[in-house]
Structures are given as C-alpha cells and as structure tokens.
Amino acid sequence: MKRHLLFALSFVVCLTVAQAQNDFSKVEIKSTQVAGNIYMLEGSGGNIGVSVGSDGILIVDDQFAPLADKIRAALKKLGEGKLRYILNTHYHGDHTGSNRVFGTEGTIVAHDNVRKRLSGEWKPTSGNAPQAQPAEALPVITFDNSLSVFFNGEEIRVMHVPHGHTDGDSVIHFTKANVVHMGDQFFNGMFPFVDLASGGDVEGYERNVGAVLAKIPADARVIPGHGPLAGVEDLKKFHQMLVETIGSVRERMKAGKTLDQIKAEGLPEKWNSWGQGFIKTPVWIETIHKSLSNKTSR
C-alpha cells in the first residue's frame, strides 16, 4: 500500500528526475491539425496546443526544457510568426519545463497559483517541493478566475477550474476554432494523476470535467493533457469513469471496508484497460481513498 501511495505523491518529483534521466534525443515531436489554425504537438510530457496566424504563435504548455529546440522547429513548420504567448494549464514540469527557454521569447500567462508554485513561494503539503524556477520561467501575467487573449482572429478564453488536478489548473477554449485544451483535467483513455499534495481533489476533478461538458459544443475537438486527440464523446466517457470509480470507492468506504479490501476487490471490469497507463488501478484507488478520507477527517 505505501509503495503505491508514495508513487502517487512523488509524481511531480519523478517528472524532475525523468527530465534529468530521459534520452530526449530520441523524442520526436508529432504535429496534428486539430481545427483551422489550431494544432496539437505530441512529444514527451503534456500535449501542446498551438495557435498559428497573422498575430504570430501562441502555445498552451511546453513540455520539458531539453525538447525546446525540437518544439521550436515543429512550430516553424506551422508558421514563421513570432512566439507571442505561452499559456500554462498548471505548474507540473512536463507542461512548464520549457518555460525557461520560451519565456525569453514570449509572455507566459497562468493562474496565480502556478506562479506561486513555480517560484517556490508555495510548497506542496507533502512530498518534496519542486525546484524554484528562474525568473524567465515564471508567468508574467496571472489571473484569479479567467481572462481572454484576443489573438489570431479569435477570443481564447483561459478559465480556472478549482481544486481538481491541482489548485491552479486552467482550461483553454479557442472559441472560433471550437477547440478546448483541458490540460491534465483530462487523461484520454487512462486513469488520471490527481496531485493531492498540491491542492488536487478527486471530487473536484469530477465536478470540473462535468462543468466543462455542460458548456462546450457537442462538436468541439478536445486536446487532453495526455493521450490522443479527442472529441466530446471521449471526454464524456472519461467523466463517466470518474463518476463510477469514485462512486465505487466511496460506497465501499461508507460500508466500512478498508483500503486493502477495496484494492483487493478492484474496480468495475469495464475500466480495467484504463489502469494500463502510468497510473495503475491500485494507485487510482488509493488516490480516491486518500482524497475522500482527507475530507472526512476535517
């Protein structure tokens, strides 16, 4: 039990270790046109969203620092414009690692808590704190609830979603292109990592995804933080998974079952394949159990 729980709680630290140890020379950046002038880049780490047009280039997240040159080369194939904005969906290193590179070229925008985390001002409640980032890697523009960037002929809405994956997550809506970048509020086809030590909450995560589904058009294209490009039906299935697996653990906790008993019983068979990602089924069960336990112990 402790082994799985420590894995989940130290996930952010593992990202830093991965950055130091991975052979990024073997990583290829794959570009996919999502809709109109919006693209998705896949490499190592969180998926990158890209807007290319007459105003220049805007990106959502930027993966690990050693990949910055490869990301820049991929962007150049999409358009010759200047990188103007970098939007961070949250603070984890697989989404903000190249901030220190691209922050010298464009303006970084993120929720207030992302700057606090990256600057080292705000520490996680457990586990090791990530290393404080240099000034050029920090958001220059921060916000509390939402803001809009009018860029490349459309309004790009940046909306904070509270206490889900972390306490500083944002969802990005490219309103004209009808594309939504979910950041790590969506792991397509796999159990998510919920960073409880950084303000994450499984029930909040479920509510956030439900709130997005209630607002976005049925034909929207959805960029997940991890996993393949998706549509609204994929996001609905992810939300269904959250509702059913969280509900399953909650009911057995109410029945007085221990964590070990719940783990031994597992989750509904229909979700078995979702535990084949980096968050295995026992880790997801423990994350749910710990998150729900934290509330009942207050």
PDB file of C-alpha atoms in Angstrom:
ATOM      1  CA  MET A   1       0.000   0.000   0.000  1.00  0.00           C
ATOM      2  CA  LYS A   2       2.683   2.521   0.977  1.00  0.00           C
ATOM      3  CA  ARG A   3       4.655   1.806  -2.174  1.00  0.00           C
ATOM      4  CA  HIS A   4       1.733   2.758  -4.415  1.00  0.00           C
ATOM      5  CA  LEU A   5       0.810   5.810  -2.350  1.00  0.00           C
ATOM      6  CA  LEU A   6       4.350   7.127  -2.282  1.00  0.00           C
ATOM      7  CA  PHE A   7       4.476   6.751  -6.058  1.00  0.00           C
ATOM      8  CA  ALA A   8       1.421   8.940  -6.485  1.00  0.00           C
ATOM      9  CA  LEU A   9       2.535  11.590  -4.012  1.00  0.00           C
ATOM     10  CA  SER A  10       6.032  11.822  -5.505  1.00  0.00           C
ATOM     11  CA  PHE A  11       4.856  12.047  -9.105  1.00  0.00           C
ATOM     12  CA  VAL A  12       5.978  15.652  -9.528  1.00  0.00           C
ATOM     13  CA  VAL A  13       9.430  14.790  -8.224  1.00  0.00           C
ATOM     14  CA  CYS A  14       9.562  11.862 -10.645  1.00  0.00           C
ATOM     15  CA  LEU A  15       8.930  14.279 -13.503  1.00  0.00           C
ATOM     16  CA  THR A  16      12.040  16.211 -12.491  1.00  0.00           C
ATOM     17  CA  VAL A  17      14.066  13.013 -12.331  1.00  0.00           C
ATOM     18  CA  ALA A  18      12.692  11.959 -15.714  1.00  0.00           C
ATOM     19  CA  GLN A  19      13.826  15.235 -17.200  1.00  0.00           C
ATOM     20  CA  ALA A  20      17.337  14.583 -15.946  1.00  0.00           C
ATOM     21  CA  GLN A  21      17.500  10.932 -16.994  1.00  0.00           C
ATOM     22  CA  ASN A  22      15.419  10.566 -20.175  1.00  0.00           C
ATOM     23  CA  ASP A  23      17.164  10.461 -23.522  1.00  0.00           C
ATOM     24  CA  PHE A  24      15.253  13.293 -25.134  1.00  0.00           C
ATOM     25  CA  SER A  25      17.381  12.945 -28.265  1.00  0.00           C
ATOM     26  CA  LYS A  26      15.100  10.081 -29.271  1.00  0.00           C
ATOM     27  CA  VAL A  27      11.884  12.058 -28.827  1.00  0.00           C
ATOM     28  CA  GLU A  28      10.097  13.171 -31.974  1.00  0.00           C
ATOM     29  CA  ILE A  29       7.570  15.998 -31.974  1.00  0.00           C
ATOM     30  CA  LYS A  30       4.416  14.987 -33.848  1.00  0.00           C
ATOM     31  CA  SER A  31       2.127  17.702 -35.187  1.00  0.00           C
ATOM     32  CA  THR A  32      -1.614  17.199 -35.773  1.00  0.00           C
ATOM     33  CA  GLN A  33      -4.015  19.789 -37.151  1.00  0.00           C
ATOM     34  CA  VAL A  34      -6.960  19.931 -34.781  1.00  0.00           C
ATOM     35  CA  ALA A  35      -9.196  22.518 -36.486  1.00  0.00           C
ATOM     36  CA  GLY A  36      -8.448  25.586 -38.604  1.00  0.00           C
ATOM     37  CA  ASN A  37      -5.242  27.194 -37.351  1.00  0.00           C
ATOM     38  CA  ILE A  38      -5.097  25.136 -34.134  1.00  0.00           C
ATOM     39  CA  TYR A  39      -2.615  22.255 -33.830  1.00  0.00           C
ATOM     40  CA  MET A  40      -1.562  19.705 -31.217  1.00  0.00           C
ATOM     41  CA  LEU A  41       2.068  18.755 -30.647  1.00  0.00           C
ATOM     42  CA  GLU A  42       2.956  15.440 -29.010  1.00  0.00           C
ATOM     43  CA  GLY A  43       6.410  14.578 -27.724  1.00  0.00           C
ATOM     44  CA  SER A  44       7.315  13.731 -24.142  1.00  0.00           C
ATOM     45  CA  GLY A  45       5.107  15.204 -21.445  1.00  0.00           C
ATOM     46  CA  GLY A  46       1.839  17.055 -21.755  1.00  0.00           C
ATOM     47  CA  ASN A  47       0.258  17.712 -25.129  1.00  0.00           C
ATOM     48  CA  ILE A  48       0.936  21.197 -26.524  1.00  0.00           C
ATOM     49  CA  GLY A  49      -1.786  23.305 -28.125  1.00  0.00           C
ATOM     50  CA  VAL A  50      -0.766  25.784 -30.842  1.00  0.00           C
ATOM     51  CA  SER A  51      -2.476  28.768 -32.488  1.00  0.00           C
ATOM     52  CA  VAL A  52      -0.778  29.979 -35.668  1.00  0.00           C
ATOM     53  CA  GLY A  53      -1.798  33.043 -37.629  1.00  0.00           C
ATOM     54  CA  SER A  54      -1.202  36.639 -38.614  1.00  0.00           C
ATOM     55  CA  ASP A  55      -0.601  37.715 -34.995  1.00  0.00           C
ATOM     56  CA  GLY A  56       2.101  35.080 -34.544  1.00  0.00           C
ATOM     57  CA  ILE A  57       2.164  31.932 -32.436  1.00  0.00           C
ATOM     58  CA  LEU A  58       0.558  31.094 -29.103  1.00  0.00           C
ATOM     59  CA  ILE A  59       1.222  27.802 -27.343  1.00  0.00           C
ATOM     60  CA  VAL A  60      -0.506  26.014 -24.484  1.00  0.00           C
ATOM     61  CA  ASP A  61       2.119  24.256 -22.322  1.00  0.00           C
ATOM     62  CA  ASP A  62       5.662  23.442 -23.446  1.00  0.00           C
ATOM     63  CA  GLN A  63       6.840  20.028 -22.120  1.00  0.00           C
ATOM     64  CA  PHE A  64      10.458  19.551 -20.935  1.00  0.00           C
ATOM     65  CA  ALA A  65      13.309  22.054 -21.430  1.00  0.00           C
ATOM     66  CA  PRO A  66      15.579  19.658 -23.408  1.00  0.00           C
ATOM     67  CA  LEU A  67      12.827  19.488 -26.051  1.00  0.00           C
ATOM     68  CA  ALA A  68      12.617  23.258 -26.591  1.00  0.00           C
ATOM     69  CA  ASP A  69      14.657  23.254 -29.812  1.00  0.00           C
ATOM     70  CA  LYS A  70      12.583  20.409 -31.247  1.00  0.00           C
ATOM     71  CA  ILE A  71       9.376  22.175 -30.282  1.00  0.00           C
ATOM     72  CA  ARG A  72      10.626  25.402 -31.862  1.00  0.00           C
ATOM     73  CA  ALA A  73      11.453  23.512 -35.082  1.00  0.00           C
ATOM     74  CA  ALA A  74       7.971  21.985 -35.132  1.00  0.00           C
ATOM     75  CA  LEU A  75       6.409  25.413 -34.633  1.00  0.00           C
ATOM     76  CA  LYS A  76       8.427  26.845 -37.508  1.00  0.00           C
ATOM     77  CA  LYS A  77       6.910  24.247 -39.836  1.00  0.00           C
ATOM     78  CA  LEU A  78       3.464  25.529 -38.869  1.00  0.00           C
ATOM     79  CA  GLY A  79       4.226  29.212 -39.374  1.00  0.00           C
ATOM     80  CA  GLU A  80       7.046  31.742 -39.415  1.00  0.00           C
ATOM     81  CA  GLY A  81       5.443  34.125 -36.935  1.00  0.00           C
ATOM     82  CA  LYS A  82       6.979  35.136 -33.614  1.00  0.00           C
ATOM     83  CA  LEU A  83       6.097  33.233 -30.456  1.00  0.00           C
ATOM     84  CA  ARG A  84       3.983  35.731 -28.546  1.00  0.00           C
ATOM     85  CA  TYR A  85       2.265  33.864 -25.693  1.00  0.00           C
ATOM     86  CA  ILE A  86       2.775  30.736 -23.591  1.00  0.00           C
ATOM     87  CA  LEU A  87      -0.291  29.643 -21.616  1.00  0.00           C
ATOM     88  CA  ASN A  88       0.384  27.211 -18.766  1.00  0.00           C
ATOM     89  CA  THR A  89      -2.516  24.923 -17.805  1.00  0.00           C
ATOM     90  CA  HIS A  90      -0.825  24.150 -14.458  1.00  0.00           C
ATOM     91  CA  TYR A  91       2.656  24.048 -12.901  1.00  0.00           C
ATOM     92  CA  HIS A  92       3.910  20.473 -13.402  1.00  0.00           C
ATOM     93  CA  GLY A  93       7.288  20.185 -15.088  1.00  0.00           C
ATOM     94  CA  ASP A  94       6.111  18.122 -18.057  1.00  0.00           C
ATOM     95  CA  HIS A  95       3.931  21.099 -19.002  1.00  0.00           C
ATOM     96  CA  THR A  96       6.160  24.023 -17.973  1.00  0.00           C
ATOM     97  CA  GLY A  97       9.721  22.715 -18.349  1.00  0.00           C
ATOM     98  CA  SER A  98      10.464  24.800 -21.446  1.00  0.00           C
ATOM     99  CA  ASN A  99       9.172  27.992 -19.816  1.00  0.00           C
ATOM    100  CA  ARG A 100      12.769  28.952 -19.056  1.00  0.00           C
ATOM    101  CA  VAL A 101      13.505  28.888 -22.784  1.00  0.00           C
ATOM    102  CA  PHE A 102      10.313  30.247 -24.310  1.00  0.00           C
ATOM    103  CA  GLY A 103       9.794  32.774 -21.518  1.00  0.00           C
ATOM    104  CA  THR A 104      12.630  34.799 -23.039  1.00  0.00           C
ATOM    105  CA  GLU A 105      10.706  34.967 -26.335  1.00  0.00           C
ATOM    106  CA  GLY A 106       7.050  35.362 -25.361  1.00  0.00           C
ATOM    107  CA  THR A 107       4.787  36.254 -22.441  1.00  0.00           C
ATOM    108  CA  ILE A 108       3.857  33.466 -20.014  1.00  0.00           C
ATOM    109  CA  VAL A 109       0.265  33.517 -18.745  1.00  0.00           C
ATOM    110  CA  ALA A 110      -1.119  31.299 -15.968  1.00  0.00           C
ATOM    111  CA  HIS A 111      -3.280  31.145 -12.854  1.00  0.00           C
ATOM    112  CA  ASP A 112      -1.977  32.870  -9.720  1.00  0.00           C
ATOM    113  CA  ASN A 113      -1.147  29.556  -8.060  1.00  0.00           C
ATOM    114  CA  VAL A 114       1.039  28.450 -10.974  1.00  0.00           C
ATOM    115  CA  ARG A 115       3.397  31.371 -10.408  1.00  0.00           C
ATOM    116  CA  LYS A 116       3.413  30.672  -6.662  1.00  0.00           C
ATOM    117  CA  ARG A 117       4.322  27.022  -7.282  1.00  0.00           C
ATOM    118  CA  LEU A 118       6.971  27.691  -9.918  1.00  0.00           C
ATOM    119  CA  SER A 119       8.596  30.460  -7.899  1.00  0.00           C
ATOM    120  CA  GLY A 120       8.884  28.255  -4.817  1.00  0.00           C
ATOM    121  CA  GLU A 121       6.661  30.589  -2.808  1.00  0.00           C
ATOM    122  CA  TRP A 122       4.062  27.882  -2.214  1.00  0.00           C
ATOM    123  CA  LYS A 123       5.101  24.374  -1.173  1.00  0.00           C
ATOM    124  CA  PRO A 124       3.122  21.122  -1.544  1.00  0.00           C
ATOM    125  CA  THR A 125       1.545  19.791   1.634  1.00  0.00           C
ATOM    126  CA  SER A 126       3.585  16.570   1.442  1.00  0.00           C
ATOM    127  CA  GLY A 127       6.500  15.177  -0.525  1.00  0.00           C
ATOM    128  CA  ASN A 128       9.435  17.142  -1.879  1.00  0.00           C
ATOM    129  CA  ALA A 129       8.870  20.595  -3.341  1.00  0.00           C
ATOM    130  CA  PRO A 130       9.897  21.098  -6.970  1.00  0.00           C
ATOM    131  CA  GLN A 131      12.925  23.292  -7.526  1.00  0.00           C
ATOM    132  CA  ALA A 132      12.135  27.002  -7.789  1.00  0.00           C
ATOM    133  CA  GLN A 133      12.327  28.158 -11.402  1.00  0.00           C
ATOM    134  CA  PRO A 134      14.331  31.148 -12.688  1.00  0.00           C
ATOM    135  CA  ALA A 135      12.591  34.480 -13.305  1.00  0.00           C
ATOM    136  CA  GLU A 136      12.310  33.919 -17.056  1.00  0.00           C
ATOM    137  CA  ALA A 137      10.288  30.737 -16.450  1.00  0.00           C
ATOM    138  CA  LEU A 138       7.621  32.432 -14.337  1.00  0.00           C
ATOM    139  CA  PRO A 139       4.243  33.688 -15.550  1.00  0.00           C
ATOM    140  CA  VAL A 140       4.307  37.429 -16.250  1.00  0.00           C
ATOM    141  CA  ILE A 141       0.511  37.733 -16.387  1.00  0.00           C
ATOM    142  CA  THR A 142      -1.557  35.901 -13.768  1.00  0.00           C
ATOM    143  CA  PHE A 143      -5.272  35.775 -13.033  1.00  0.00           C
ATOM    144  CA  ASP A 144      -7.721  34.526 -10.438  1.00  0.00           C
ATOM    145  CA  ASN A 145     -10.806  33.232 -12.263  1.00  0.00           C
ATOM    146  CA  SER A 146     -10.473  33.844 -16.009  1.00  0.00           C
ATOM    147  CA  LEU A 147      -9.055  36.020 -18.741  1.00  0.00           C
ATOM    148  CA  SER A 148      -9.244  36.303 -22.516  1.00  0.00           C
ATOM    149  CA  VAL A 149      -6.477  36.647 -25.082  1.00  0.00           C
ATOM    150  CA  PHE A 150      -7.660  38.072 -28.394  1.00  0.00           C
ATOM    151  CA  PHE A 151      -5.229  36.545 -30.848  1.00  0.00           C
ATOM    152  CA  ASN A 152      -5.197  35.299 -34.439  1.00  0.00           C
ATOM    153  CA  GLY A 153      -8.759  36.417 -35.045  1.00  0.00           C
ATOM    154  CA  GLU A 154     -10.458  34.784 -32.084  1.00  0.00           C
ATOM    155  CA  GLU A 155     -11.076  35.059 -28.375  1.00  0.00           C
ATOM    156  CA  ILE A 156      -9.033  32.497 -26.463  1.00  0.00           C
ATOM    157  CA  ARG A 157     -10.639  32.034 -23.056  1.00  0.00           C
ATOM    158  CA  VAL A 158      -8.495  30.851 -20.162  1.00  0.00           C
ATOM    159  CA  MET A 159     -10.670  29.567 -17.312  1.00  0.00           C
ATOM    160  CA  HIS A 160      -9.517  28.440 -13.878  1.00  0.00           C
ATOM    161  CA  VAL A 161     -11.075  25.233 -12.547  1.00  0.00           C
ATOM    162  CA  PRO A 162     -10.740  24.860  -8.762  1.00  0.00           C
ATOM    163  CA  HIS A 163      -9.151  22.002  -6.824  1.00  0.00           C
ATOM    164  CA  GLY A 164      -9.120  19.276  -9.457  1.00  0.00           C
ATOM    165  CA  HIS A 165      -5.810  18.018 -10.822  1.00  0.00           C
ATOM    166  CA  THR A 166      -4.074  20.712  -8.711  1.00  0.00           C
ATOM    167  CA  ASP A 167      -5.289  24.022  -7.265  1.00  0.00           C
ATOM    168  CA  GLY A 168      -4.047  26.030 -10.248  1.00  0.00           C
ATOM    169  CA  ASP A 169      -5.486  24.329 -13.319  1.00  0.00           C
ATOM    170  CA  SER A 170      -6.924  26.143 -16.321  1.00  0.00           C
ATOM    171  CA  VAL A 171      -8.949  25.005 -19.311  1.00  0.00           C
ATOM    172  CA  ILE A 172      -8.338  26.843 -22.588  1.00  0.00           C
ATOM    173  CA  HIS A 173     -11.133  27.438 -25.119  1.00  0.00           C
ATOM    174  CA  PHE A 174     -10.307  28.533 -28.659  1.00  0.00           C
ATOM    175  CA  THR A 175     -13.776  29.920 -29.308  1.00  0.00           C
ATOM    176  CA  LYS A 176     -13.722  30.365 -33.103  1.00  0.00           C
ATOM    177  CA  ALA A 177     -11.862  27.125 -33.853  1.00  0.00           C
ATOM    178  CA  ASN A 178     -14.132  25.278 -31.376  1.00  0.00           C
ATOM    179  CA  VAL A 179     -11.191  23.581 -29.662  1.00  0.00           C
ATOM    180  CA  VAL A 180     -10.752  23.009 -25.927  1.00  0.00           C
ATOM    181  CA  HIS A 181      -7.395  22.249 -24.306  1.00  0.00           C
ATOM    182  CA  MET A 182      -8.118  20.503 -20.999  1.00  0.00           C
ATOM    183  CA  GLY A 183      -4.585  20.258 -19.620  1.00  0.00           C
ATOM    184  CA  ASP A 184      -4.370  17.486 -17.042  1.00  0.00           C
ATOM    185  CA  GLN A 185      -8.061  17.763 -16.289  1.00  0.00           C
ATOM    186  CA  PHE A 186      -8.318  15.084 -18.992  1.00  0.00           C
ATOM    187  CA  PHE A 187      -6.224  11.929 -19.420  1.00  0.00           C
ATOM    188  CA  ASN A 188      -7.732  10.323 -22.512  1.00  0.00           C
ATOM    189  CA  GLY A 189      -8.316   6.601 -22.005  1.00  0.00           C
ATOM    190  CA  MET A 190      -6.412   6.282 -18.731  1.00  0.00           C
ATOM    191  CA  PHE A 191      -6.745   6.939 -15.018  1.00  0.00           C
ATOM    192  CA  PRO A 192      -5.564  10.460 -14.155  1.00  0.00           C
ATOM    193  CA  PHE A 193      -2.922  11.668 -11.762  1.00  0.00           C
ATOM    194  CA  VAL A 194      -4.528  13.885  -9.121  1.00  0.00           C
ATOM    195  CA  ASP A 195      -1.906  15.851  -7.197  1.00  0.00           C
ATOM    196  CA  LEU A 196      -3.427  15.852  -3.718  1.00  0.00           C
ATOM    197  CA  ALA A 197      -0.306  17.450  -2.245  1.00  0.00           C
ATOM    198  CA  SER A 198      -0.823  20.490  -4.484  1.00  0.00           C
ATOM    199  CA  GLY A 199      -4.487  21.108  -3.816  1.00  0.00           C
ATOM    200  CA  GLY A 200      -5.908  18.367  -6.029  1.00  0.00           C
ATOM    201  CA  ASP A 201      -9.209  16.700  -5.168  1.00  0.00           C
ATOM    202  CA  VAL A 202     -10.895  13.763  -6.929  1.00  0.00           C
ATOM    203  CA  GLU A 203     -14.448  15.007  -6.396  1.00  0.00           C
ATOM    204  CA  GLY A 204     -13.437  18.473  -7.541  1.00  0.00           C
ATOM    205  CA  TYR A 205     -11.786  16.887 -10.579  1.00  0.00           C
ATOM    206  CA  GLU A 206     -15.039  15.106 -11.428  1.00  0.00           C
ATOM    207  CA  ARG A 207     -17.062  18.322 -10.991  1.00  0.00           C
ATOM    208  CA  ASN A 208     -14.657  20.305 -13.171  1.00  0.00           C
ATOM    209  CA  VAL A 209     -14.939  17.861 -16.067  1.00  0.00           C
ATOM    210  CA  GLY A 210     -18.728  17.843 -15.710  1.00  0.00           C
ATOM    211  CA  ALA A 211     -18.818  21.646 -15.734  1.00  0.00           C
ATOM    212  CA  VAL A 212     -16.768  21.780 -18.947  1.00  0.00           C
ATOM    213  CA  LEU A 213     -19.045  19.230 -20.609  1.00  0.00           C
ATOM    214  CA  ALA A 214     -22.069  21.367 -19.718  1.00  0.00           C
ATOM    215  CA  LYS A 215     -20.598  24.362 -21.552  1.00  0.00           C
ATOM    216  CA  ILE A 216     -18.751  23.186 -24.653  1.00  0.00           C
ATOM    217  CA  PRO A 217     -20.420  22.485 -28.024  1.00  0.00           C
ATOM    218  CA  ALA A 218     -21.104  18.846 -28.876  1.00  0.00           C
ATOM    219  CA  ASP A 219     -18.834  19.025 -31.926  1.00  0.00           C
ATOM    220  CA  ALA A 220     -15.828  20.570 -30.146  1.00  0.00           C
ATOM    221  CA  ARG A 221     -12.403  18.998 -30.557  1.00  0.00           C
ATOM    222  CA  VAL A 222     -10.661  18.303 -27.253  1.00  0.00           C
ATOM    223  CA  ILE A 223      -6.915  18.281 -26.570  1.00  0.00           C
ATOM    224  CA  PRO A 224      -6.180  16.193 -23.449  1.00  0.00           C
ATOM    225  CA  GLY A 225      -3.203  16.737 -21.184  1.00  0.00           C
ATOM    226  CA  HIS A 226      -2.154  13.168 -22.005  1.00  0.00           C
ATOM    227  CA  GLY A 227      -3.397  10.720 -24.592  1.00  0.00           C
ATOM    228  CA  PRO A 228      -4.663  11.046 -28.166  1.00  0.00           C
ATOM    229  CA  LEU A 229      -6.677  13.910 -29.614  1.00  0.00           C
ATOM    230  CA  ALA A 230     -10.304  13.568 -28.564  1.00  0.00           C
ATOM    231  CA  GLY A 231     -13.859  14.689 -29.059  1.00  0.00           C
ATOM    232  CA  VAL A 232     -16.660  15.442 -26.635  1.00  0.00           C
ATOM    233  CA  GLU A 233     -17.765  11.780 -26.541  1.00  0.00           C
ATOM    234  CA  ASP A 234     -14.286  10.801 -25.319  1.00  0.00           C
ATOM    235  CA  LEU A 235     -14.490  13.436 -22.582  1.00  0.00           C
ATOM    236  CA  LYS A 236     -17.943  12.136 -21.616  1.00  0.00           C
ATOM    237  CA  LYS A 237     -16.544   8.625 -21.254  1.00  0.00           C
ATOM    238  CA  PHE A 238     -13.712   9.975 -19.099  1.00  0.00           C
ATOM    239  CA  HIS A 239     -16.268  11.749 -16.911  1.00  0.00           C
ATOM    240  CA  GLN A 240     -18.316   8.555 -16.663  1.00  0.00           C
ATOM    241  CA  MET A 241     -15.186   6.729 -15.497  1.00  0.00           C
ATOM    242  CA  LEU A 242     -14.612   9.362 -12.812  1.00  0.00           C
ATOM    243  CA  VAL A 243     -18.208   9.194 -11.580  1.00  0.00           C
ATOM    244  CA  GLU A 244     -18.289   5.390 -11.442  1.00  0.00           C
ATOM    245  CA  THR A 245     -14.843   4.706  -9.981  1.00  0.00           C
ATOM    246  CA  ILE A 246     -15.022   7.461  -7.370  1.00  0.00           C
ATOM    247  CA  GLY A 247     -18.552   6.362  -6.517  1.00  0.00           C
ATOM    248  CA  SER A 248     -17.461   2.745  -6.202  1.00  0.00           C
ATOM    249  CA  VAL A 249     -14.709   3.550  -3.716  1.00  0.00           C
ATOM    250  CA  ARG A 250     -16.947   5.986  -1.817  1.00  0.00           C
ATOM    251  CA  GLU A 251     -19.710   3.404  -1.302  1.00  0.00           C
ATOM    252  CA  ARG A 252     -17.315   0.741  -0.056  1.00  0.00           C
ATOM    253  CA  MET A 253     -15.726   3.223   2.333  1.00  0.00           C
ATOM    254  CA  LYS A 254     -19.200   4.007   3.688  1.00  0.00           C
ATOM    255  CA  ALA A 255     -19.716   0.258   4.155  1.00  0.00           C
ATOM    256  CA  GLY A 256     -16.654   0.202   6.404  1.00  0.00           C
ATOM    257  CA  LYS A 257     -14.275  -1.585   4.076  1.00  0.00           C
ATOM    258  CA  THR A 258     -10.557  -0.929   4.427  1.00  0.00           C
ATOM    259  CA  LEU A 259      -8.317   0.346   1.661  1.00  0.00           C
ATOM    260  CA  ASP A 260      -6.712  -3.088   1.333  1.00  0.00           C
ATOM    261  CA  GLN A 261     -10.131  -4.706   0.942  1.00  0.00           C
ATOM    262  CA  ILE A 262     -11.178  -2.171  -1.688  1.00  0.00           C
ATOM    263  CA  LYS A 263      -7.927  -2.686  -3.592  1.00  0.00           C
ATOM    264  CA  ALA A 264      -8.363  -6.443  -3.469  1.00  0.00           C
ATOM    265  CA  GLU A 265     -11.862  -6.108  -4.933  1.00  0.00           C
ATOM    266  CA  GLY A 266     -10.655  -3.693  -7.599  1.00  0.00           C
ATOM    267  CA  LEU A 267     -12.830  -1.509  -9.816  1.00  0.00           C
ATOM    268  CA  PRO A 268     -15.594  -2.415 -12.293  1.00  0.00           C
ATOM    269  CA  GLU A 269     -14.173  -4.630 -15.030  1.00  0.00           C
ATOM    270  CA  LYS A 270     -15.153  -2.165 -17.770  1.00  0.00           C
ATOM    271  CA  TRP A 271     -12.368   0.161 -16.584  1.00  0.00           C
ATOM    272  CA  ASN A 272      -9.560  -2.445 -16.451  1.00  0.00           C
ATOM    273  CA  SER A 273      -7.807  -1.123 -19.548  1.00  0.00           C
ATOM    274  CA  TRP A 274      -7.650   2.370 -18.054  1.00  0.00           C
ATOM    275  CA  GLY A 275      -5.165   1.096 -15.482  1.00  0.00           C
ATOM    276  CA  GLN A 276      -2.574   0.280 -18.134  1.00  0.00           C
ATOM    277  CA  GLY A 277      -1.186   3.828 -18.194  1.00  0.00           C
ATOM    278  CA  PHE A 278       1.310   5.228 -15.703  1.00  0.00           C
ATOM    279  CA  ILE A 279      -1.414   5.441 -13.027  1.00  0.00           C
ATOM    280  CA  LYS A 280      -2.241   1.822 -12.278  1.00  0.00           C
ATOM    281  CA  THR A 281      -5.549   0.713 -10.801  1.00  0.00           C
ATOM    282  CA  PRO A 282      -4.218   0.315  -7.211  1.00  0.00           C
ATOM    283  CA  VAL A 283      -2.745   3.838  -7.343  1.00  0.00           C
ATOM    284  CA  TRP A 284      -6.019   5.311  -8.605  1.00  0.00           C
ATOM    285  CA  ILE A 285      -7.960   3.527  -5.846  1.00  0.00           C
ATOM    286  CA  GLU A 286      -5.528   4.851  -3.223  1.00  0.00           C
ATOM    287  CA  THR A 287      -5.757   8.363  -4.645  1.00  0.00           C
ATOM    288  CA  ILE A 288      -9.554   8.284  -4.430  1.00  0.00           C
ATOM    289  CA  HIS A 289      -9.445   6.797  -0.935  1.00  0.00           C
ATOM    290  CA  LYS A 290      -6.966   9.370   0.343  1.00  0.00           C
ATOM    291  CA  SER A 291      -8.819  12.293  -1.211  1.00  0.00           C
ATOM    292  CA  LEU A 292     -12.148  11.203   0.284  1.00  0.00           C
ATOM    293  CA  SER A 293     -10.503  10.414   3.625  1.00  0.00           C
ATOM    294  CA  ASN A 294      -8.977  13.881   3.779  1.00  0.00           C
ATOM    295  CA  LYS A 295     -12.471  15.374   3.680  1.00  0.00           C
ATOM    296  CA  THR A 296     -14.000  13.087   6.302  1.00  0.00           C
ATOM    297  CA  SER A 297     -11.083  13.736   8.680  1.00  0.00           C
ATOM    298  CA  ARG A 298     -11.529  17.539   8.609  1.00  0.00           C
TER     299      ARG A 298
END
